[in-house]
Short mmCIF file of C-alpha atoms in Angstrom, two decimals:
data_model
loop_
_atom_site.label_atom_id
_atom_site.label_comp_id
_atom_site.label_asym_id
_atom_site.label_seq_id
_atom_site.Cartn_x
_atom_site.Cartn_y
_atom_site.Cartn_z
CA MET U 444 0.74 3.07 11.55
CA GLN U 445 -0.45 6.24 9.97
CA GLU U 446 0.29 9.73 11.68
CA TRP U 447 -3.49 10.63 11.74
CA VAL U 448 -5.54 7.86 12.34
CA ARG U 449 -5.90 4.83 14.72
CA VAL U 450 -7.89 1.42 14.07
CA VAL U 451 -10.84 1.24 16.12
CA PHE U 452 -12.71 -1.73 14.29
CA ARG U 453 -11.41 -3.22 11.19
CA SER U 454 -13.22 -6.54 9.63
CA ASP U 455 -13.16 -7.98 5.97
CA HIS U 456 -16.23 -5.59 5.42
CA LEU U 457 -15.81 -2.61 7.55
CA LEU U 458 -13.17 -0.12 8.91
CA GLN U 459 -13.43 2.28 11.54
CA LEU U 460 -11.01 4.97 12.15
CA GLN U 461 -10.50 7.28 14.74
CA LEU U 462 -8.35 10.95 14.19
CA LYS U 463 -5.67 10.66 17.07
CA ASP U 464 -6.94 14.30 17.89
CA PRO U 465 -10.60 15.33 17.26
CA SER U 466 -9.37 19.05 16.44
CA TRP U 467 -7.94 18.13 13.12
CA LEU U 468 -11.32 17.07 11.82
CA ASP U 469 -12.96 19.01 8.56
CA VAL U 470 -16.04 17.68 7.73
CA SER U 471 -16.05 19.56 4.55
CA VAL U 472 -14.01 16.91 2.93
CA PHE U 473 -16.78 14.57 2.94
CA PRO U 474 -19.21 16.15 0.27
CA LYS U 475 -16.12 15.67 -2.02
CA ALA U 476 -15.38 12.21 -0.83
CA GLU U 477 -19.46 11.20 -1.70
CA VAL U 478 -18.97 12.48 -5.23
CA ASP U 479 -15.74 10.46 -5.92
CA GLU U 480 -16.64 7.24 -6.98
CA LEU U 481 -12.66 6.36 -6.38
CA CYS U 482 -13.50 6.90 -2.58
CA VAL U 483 -14.26 4.19 0.18
CA ARG U 484 -17.76 5.41 1.32
CA CYS U 485 -17.68 6.94 4.42
CA VAL U 486 -19.89 8.57 7.26
CA LEU U 487 -18.94 10.31 10.05
CA HIS U 488 -19.62 7.85 13.26
CA ASP U 489 -18.69 9.68 16.29
CA GLU U 490 -18.22 13.53 15.64
CA LYS U 491 -17.16 14.25 19.19
CA ASN U 492 -14.75 11.23 19.34
CA ALA U 493 -13.60 11.60 15.37
CA VAL U 494 -14.36 7.84 14.42
CA ILE U 495 -15.28 7.62 10.76
CA SER U 496 -16.78 4.43 9.51
CA TYR U 497 -15.93 2.88 5.90
CA THR U 498 -17.89 0.03 4.12
CA VAL U 499 -15.53 -1.69 2.25
CA ASP U 500 -17.52 -4.54 0.96
CA SER U 501 -15.68 -7.24 -0.40
CA MET U 502 -12.70 -5.49 -1.99
CA ILE U 503 -9.07 -6.90 -0.71
CA THR U 504 -6.02 -4.42 0.70
CA LEU U 505 -3.04 -3.77 -1.72
CA HIS U 506 -0.80 -5.50 0.29
CA ASP U 507 -2.94 -8.67 -0.40
CA VAL U 508 -2.37 -8.07 -3.90
CA PHE U 509 1.29 -7.65 -3.56
CA ALA U 510 1.38 -10.62 -1.72
CA GLN U 511 -0.16 -13.54 -3.79
CA HIS U 512 0.15 -12.00 -7.18
CA ILE U 513 3.55 -11.68 -9.38
CA PHE U 514 3.27 -9.94 -12.31
CA GLU U 515 4.57 -10.69 -15.50
CA LYS U 516 5.44 -8.76 -18.49
CA GLU U 517 3.53 -5.65 -19.02
CA GLU U 518 0.87 -6.90 -16.22
CA GLY U 519 3.10 -4.43 -13.77
CA TYR U 520 2.82 -1.77 -15.84
CA CYS U 521 -0.84 -1.90 -16.23
CA PHE U 522 -1.28 -2.28 -12.43
CA LEU U 523 0.58 0.51 -10.98
CA LEU U 524 -0.40 3.24 -13.68
CA LYS U 525 -3.57 2.73 -13.05
CA LEU U 526 -3.31 2.79 -9.59
CA MET U 527 -0.97 5.90 -9.46
CA ASP U 528 -3.43 7.52 -12.18
CA ASP U 529 -6.56 6.77 -9.82
CA MET U 530 -4.48 7.81 -6.69
CA MET U 531 -3.01 11.16 -8.10
CA ALA U 532 -6.81 11.95 -9.21
CA VAL U 533 -8.49 11.39 -5.54
CA ASN U 534 -5.70 13.01 -3.87
CA ARG U 535 -5.89 16.12 -6.04
CA ASN U 536 -8.19 17.72 -3.26
CA LYS U 537 -8.71 15.28 -0.71
CA PRO U 538 -6.12 13.98 2.11
CA VAL U 539 -5.60 9.98 1.23
CA LEU U 540 -3.78 7.29 3.32
CA PHE U 541 -0.95 6.40 1.30
CA ASP U 542 -0.38 2.44 2.91
CA PRO U 543 -0.90 -0.30 1.25
CA ASP U 544 -3.32 -1.68 4.17
CA PHE U 545 -5.60 1.36 3.49
CA VAL U 546 -5.90 1.18 -0.17
CA PHE U 547 -8.84 -1.63 -1.39
CA VAL U 548 -8.60 -3.19 -4.65
CA ALA U 549 -11.46 -5.28 -6.52
CA PRO U 550 -10.77 -9.09 -6.35
CA PHE U 551 -9.95 -9.13 -9.85
CA GLY U 552 -7.62 -6.53 -9.81
CA ASP U 553 -9.14 -4.04 -11.95
CA ALA U 554 -10.59 -1.28 -9.39
CA PHE U 555 -9.02 0.76 -6.38
CA ARG U 556 -10.61 2.28 -3.96
CA PHE U 557 -8.94 4.83 -1.40
CA ILE U 558 -9.46 5.71 2.18
CA VAL U 559 -10.10 9.60 2.49
CA VAL U 560 -9.24 10.92 5.75
CA PRO U 561 -11.39 14.54 6.97
CA VAL U 562 -8.45 16.29 8.19
CA LYS U 563 -7.45 19.77 7.74
CA THR U 564 -5.68 21.19 4.91
CA GLU U 565 -2.46 22.03 6.49
CA LEU U 566 -1.84 18.36 7.92
CA TRP U 567 -1.80 17.20 4.08
CA MET U 568 -0.74 19.65 1.32
CA GLU U 569 3.21 19.32 2.21
CA GLN U 570 3.47 15.26 1.32
CA LYS U 571 6.59 15.21 -1.02
CA GLU U 572 8.17 12.91 2.17
CA ARG U 573 4.88 10.58 2.13
CA MET U 574 5.05 10.21 -1.09
CA GLN U 575 8.63 9.31 -1.60
CA ASN U 576 7.80 6.72 1.36
CA TRP U 577 4.73 5.43 -0.36
CA ILE U 578 6.74 4.72 -3.75
CA LYS U 579 9.68 3.08 -2.12
CA THR U 580 7.29 1.04 -0.38
CA LEU U 581 5.54 0.13 -3.91
CA SER U 582 8.79 -0.79 -4.69
CA SER U 583 9.47 -3.17 -2.26
CA LEU U 584 6.34 -5.09 -2.27
CA PHE U 585 6.12 -5.24 -5.90
CA GLN U 586 7.08 -8.71 -7.32
CA THR U 587 7.69 -9.75 -11.03
CA THR U 588 9.04 -12.55 -13.02
CA THR U 589 10.10 -10.49 -15.77
CA ALA U 590 9.80 -6.87 -15.30
CA PHE U 591 12.64 -6.36 -12.67
CA GLU U 592 13.13 -2.76 -13.96
CA ILE U 593 10.07 -1.54 -12.48
CA PRO U 594 11.16 -1.74 -8.90
CA GLY U 595 14.96 -0.59 -10.00
CA TYR U 596 13.11 2.59 -11.35
CA LEU U 597 11.14 3.30 -8.79
CA MET U 598 13.71 3.06 -6.10
CA LYS U 599 15.67 5.56 -8.26
CA VAL U 600 13.40 7.84 -9.20
CA ILE U 601 12.49 8.60 -5.28
CA ASP U 602 16.16 10.47 -4.96
CA ALA U 603 15.02 12.74 -8.19
CA PRO U 604 15.47 16.39 -7.24
CA GLU U 605 12.36 17.85 -8.77
CA PHE U 606 10.47 14.23 -7.69
CA SER U 607 6.64 14.00 -7.96
CA LEU U 608 4.14 11.53 -8.79
CA PRO U 609 2.78 12.95 -12.51
CA ASP U 610 7.08 12.71 -13.21
CA VAL U 611 7.08 9.14 -11.76
CA ILE U 612 3.81 8.06 -14.27
CA LEU U 613 5.40 9.45 -17.15
CA GLY U 614 8.76 7.84 -16.69
CA LEU U 615 6.95 4.24 -16.02
CA LYS U 616 5.08 5.10 -19.31
CA ASN U 617 8.44 5.74 -21.17
CA MET U 618 9.90 2.56 -19.95
CA ARG U 619 7.20 0.31 -20.79
CA GLN U 620 7.41 1.81 -24.28
CA ARG U 621 11.32 1.09 -24.10
CA TYR U 622 10.63 -2.69 -23.22
CA TYR U 623 7.21 -3.49 -24.51
CA PRO U 624 7.14 -0.90 -27.95
CA VAL U 625 4.35 -0.72 -30.01
CA ARG U 626 5.03 -0.25 -33.72
CA TYR U 627 2.97 2.92 -34.71
CA ALA U 628 2.52 5.87 -32.32
CA PHE U 629 -1.57 5.46 -33.32
CA PHE U 630 -1.60 2.00 -31.15
CA PHE U 631 0.87 3.45 -28.44
CA ARG U 632 -1.55 5.96 -27.42
CA ARG U 633 -4.63 3.17 -27.40
CA ARG U 634 -2.89 -0.45 -26.35
CA THR U 635 -5.63 -2.92 -26.07
CA ASN U 636 -3.83 -4.59 -23.07
CA ASP U 637 -4.03 -1.50 -20.90
CA ILE U 638 -6.28 -3.26 -18.16
CA PHE U 639 -5.05 -5.56 -15.79
CA ARG U 640 -7.56 -8.41 -14.48
CA VAL U 641 -6.68 -11.77 -12.87
CA GLN U 642 -8.59 -14.93 -14.04
CA GLU U 643 -9.45 -16.03 -10.72
CA PRO U 644 -10.26 -13.83 -8.20
CA MET U 645 -7.88 -12.90 -4.86
CA HIS U 646 -8.61 -12.86 -1.60
CA HIS U 647 -8.12 -12.00 2.32
CA LEU U 648 -4.73 -13.58 3.19
CA TYR U 649 -5.14 -12.66 6.96
CA ASP U 650 -7.91 -12.51 10.08
CA THR U 651 -8.42 -8.82 9.57
CA LYS U 652 -10.89 -8.30 12.11
CA THR U 653 -9.41 -5.43 14.83
CA GLU U 654 -11.26 -4.33 17.53
CA ALA U 655 -10.29 -1.37 19.65
CA PRO U 656 -12.02 0.67 22.15
CA VAL U 657 -12.69 4.34 21.39
CA GLN U 658 -10.29 6.87 22.89
CA SER U 659 -12.67 9.86 24.83
CA THR U 660 -11.34 12.75 24.59
CA GLU U 661 -13.36 13.71 27.83
CA LYS U 662 -11.77 15.23 30.71
CA THR U 663 -11.56 12.55 33.16
CA GLN U 664 -10.45 12.57 37.18
CA ILE U 665 -7.52 10.39 38.43
CA ILE U 666 -9.13 8.48 41.34
CA GLY U 667 -6.23 5.58 42.25
CA THR U 668 -3.19 4.69 40.60
CA LEU U 669 -3.08 2.32 37.56
CA ASP U 670 -0.50 0.06 38.03
CA LYS U 671 -1.01 -2.46 35.19
CA GLN U 672 1.90 -2.39 32.66
CA SER U 673 2.00 -2.73 28.95
CA ALA U 674 3.40 -5.47 27.24
CA TYR U 675 6.52 -5.19 25.61
CA LEU U 676 9.14 -6.46 23.34
CA GLU U 677 13.15 -6.60 24.09
CA ILE U 678 15.21 -6.28 20.98
CA ASN U 679 19.11 -5.44 21.59
CA GLY U 680 18.59 -3.96 25.06
CA GLU U 681 15.98 -2.00 24.49
CA ARG U 682 12.27 -1.93 25.49
CA TYR U 683 9.12 -1.58 23.21
CA ASP U 684 6.03 -1.08 25.11
CA LEU U 685 3.06 -2.64 22.90
CA ILE U 686 0.71 0.36 24.00
CA SER U 687 -1.55 -0.02 20.56
CA GLU U 688 -3.69 -2.32 19.16
CA TRP U 689 -2.20 -2.65 16.12
CA ILE U 690 1.96 -2.45 16.06
CA LEU U 691 4.36 -2.42 12.59
CA VAL U 692 7.58 -3.96 12.88
CA GLY U 693 9.87 -3.37 9.96
CA ARG U 694 12.28 -1.06 8.21
CA ALA U 695 9.92 1.73 7.11
CA MET U 696 9.85 5.37 8.85
CA SER U 697 5.54 4.42 9.53
CA CYS U 698 6.35 1.58 11.51
CA ASP U 699 5.73 1.41 15.12
CA ILE U 700 9.07 -0.16 15.87
CA ARG U 701 11.43 0.10 13.29
CA LEU U 702 14.70 -1.78 13.20
CA ASN U 703 17.43 -1.22 10.56
CA SER U 704 18.86 -4.19 9.49
CA THR U 705 18.75 -4.50 5.96
CA GLY U 706 17.27 -8.41 6.24
CA VAL U 707 13.83 -6.63 7.57
CA SER U 708 11.56 -5.69 5.04
CA LEU U 709 9.70 -2.06 5.11
CA LYS U 710 6.47 -3.73 6.50
CA HIS U 711 7.51 -7.06 8.00
CA ALA U 712 5.13 -8.19 10.96
CA LYS U 713 2.49 -6.72 12.87
CA ILE U 714 1.59 -7.19 16.54
CA LEU U 715 -2.24 -7.47 17.51
CA CYS U 716 -3.19 -6.55 21.01
CA GLN U 717 -6.70 -7.35 22.07
CA ASN U 718 -8.51 -8.51 25.20
CA ASP U 719 -5.04 -8.84 27.12
CA ARG U 720 -3.54 -11.20 24.47
CA CYS U 721 -0.89 -10.26 21.96
CA TYR U 722 -0.56 -12.08 18.63
CA ILE U 723 2.07 -12.09 15.46
CA GLN U 724 1.47 -12.11 12.52
CA ASP U 725 4.05 -11.99 9.25
CA LEU U 726 3.13 -9.40 6.78
CA LYS U 727 4.56 -11.98 3.68
CA SER U 728 8.72 -10.76 4.45
CA LYS U 729 11.31 -11.44 2.60
CA ASN U 730 13.29 -13.22 4.99
CA GLY U 731 10.42 -14.56 7.27
CA THR U 732 8.94 -14.02 10.98
CA TYR U 733 9.91 -16.61 13.72
CA LEU U 734 8.23 -17.63 16.89
CA ASN U 735 10.47 -19.99 18.64
CA GLU U 736 12.13 -20.75 15.61
CA LYS U 737 8.74 -21.66 14.26
CA LYS U 738 7.90 -19.85 11.23
CA VAL U 739 5.00 -17.92 11.43
CA ILE U 740 2.40 -18.75 8.81
CA ARG U 741 -0.69 -17.31 10.04
CA ARG U 742 -1.63 -15.48 13.20
CA MET U 743 -0.11 -16.89 16.26
CA ARG U 744 -0.86 -15.74 19.89
CA LEU U 745 2.54 -14.62 22.01
CA LYS U 746 3.19 -15.95 25.38
CA GLU U 747 5.93 -14.64 28.24
CA GLY U 748 9.67 -14.99 27.08
CA MET U 749 8.89 -16.70 23.45
CA LYS U 750 11.80 -15.55 21.30
CA ILE U 751 10.57 -13.70 17.98
CA ARG U 752 12.90 -13.10 15.12
CA PHE U 753 12.65 -10.25 12.27
CA ALA U 754 15.21 -11.60 9.76
CA ASP U 755 18.22 -11.58 11.58
CA VAL U 756 16.97 -9.48 14.58
CA GLU U 757 16.14 -11.40 17.56
CA GLY U 758 13.70 -10.41 20.70
CA ILE U 759 12.05 -11.39 23.44
CA PHE U 760 8.36 -11.05 24.25
CA HIS U 761 7.23 -10.05 28.06
CA GLU U 762 3.59 -9.94 29.07
CA SER U 763 4.34 -7.25 31.68
#
């Protein structure tokens, strides 16, 4: 999960996020987001607990796009350049969630909207490492039939000494001109096929509805001992408690359960814990997620003693 927020509620049309620390809230961000058409519309739902509501309408996540569309020829350049240009514009004076589950795309793929989180400036100004992880994530999710130079370039550029998003954009433009040249500079400046748009609308791949209680910041008095234990995964002798409503499993630094095997995708799977039940969902991983050796296609419920395999990493689910 992102280090700033936790998901309170999520559906196809509404998203509610809560700051992990209400003292981080900066209400001056809201007027900036309101006048920026690239931002998902948001309101402060609960100031005391720092809960923000976002209206996502019928847009799908960037993760959904990468999972169901394979880019051909120049499509990848058009899509990524617009994504990065728009992201750089909105992130210029506002904190943005760099996560494919929190970047929204129009069903035809021709427009982006971004989640702005109203946190204080000092929390988001130093973001080189966050941006490097973002580019690495894009490289791992990007699928193509022809432009294989794109993911290779993205993986290489994150190690550049002077890494920055403008440099990534410039490099993509130069590489596009090299592999898909136009004859005259005038036309290079004014390409007619710069807009990416699919013929049939894309759709949500997963049941996105998630709901969790809001964590109150009020002090409470302990009047007894809570003996209920959380569910957990046992992997290679280590215990991973499932204490959040949404747990990401993968190789990325941002994952709640991080697995170092190269066969595991950056964001491999997610575990949802709702109403004392846990479910597992594969995130279109390269090598698959398996529950008792049955491949996870849609969300599946976890029960005591079930064996879960993330690519070549095995674990056991325990209810408590």
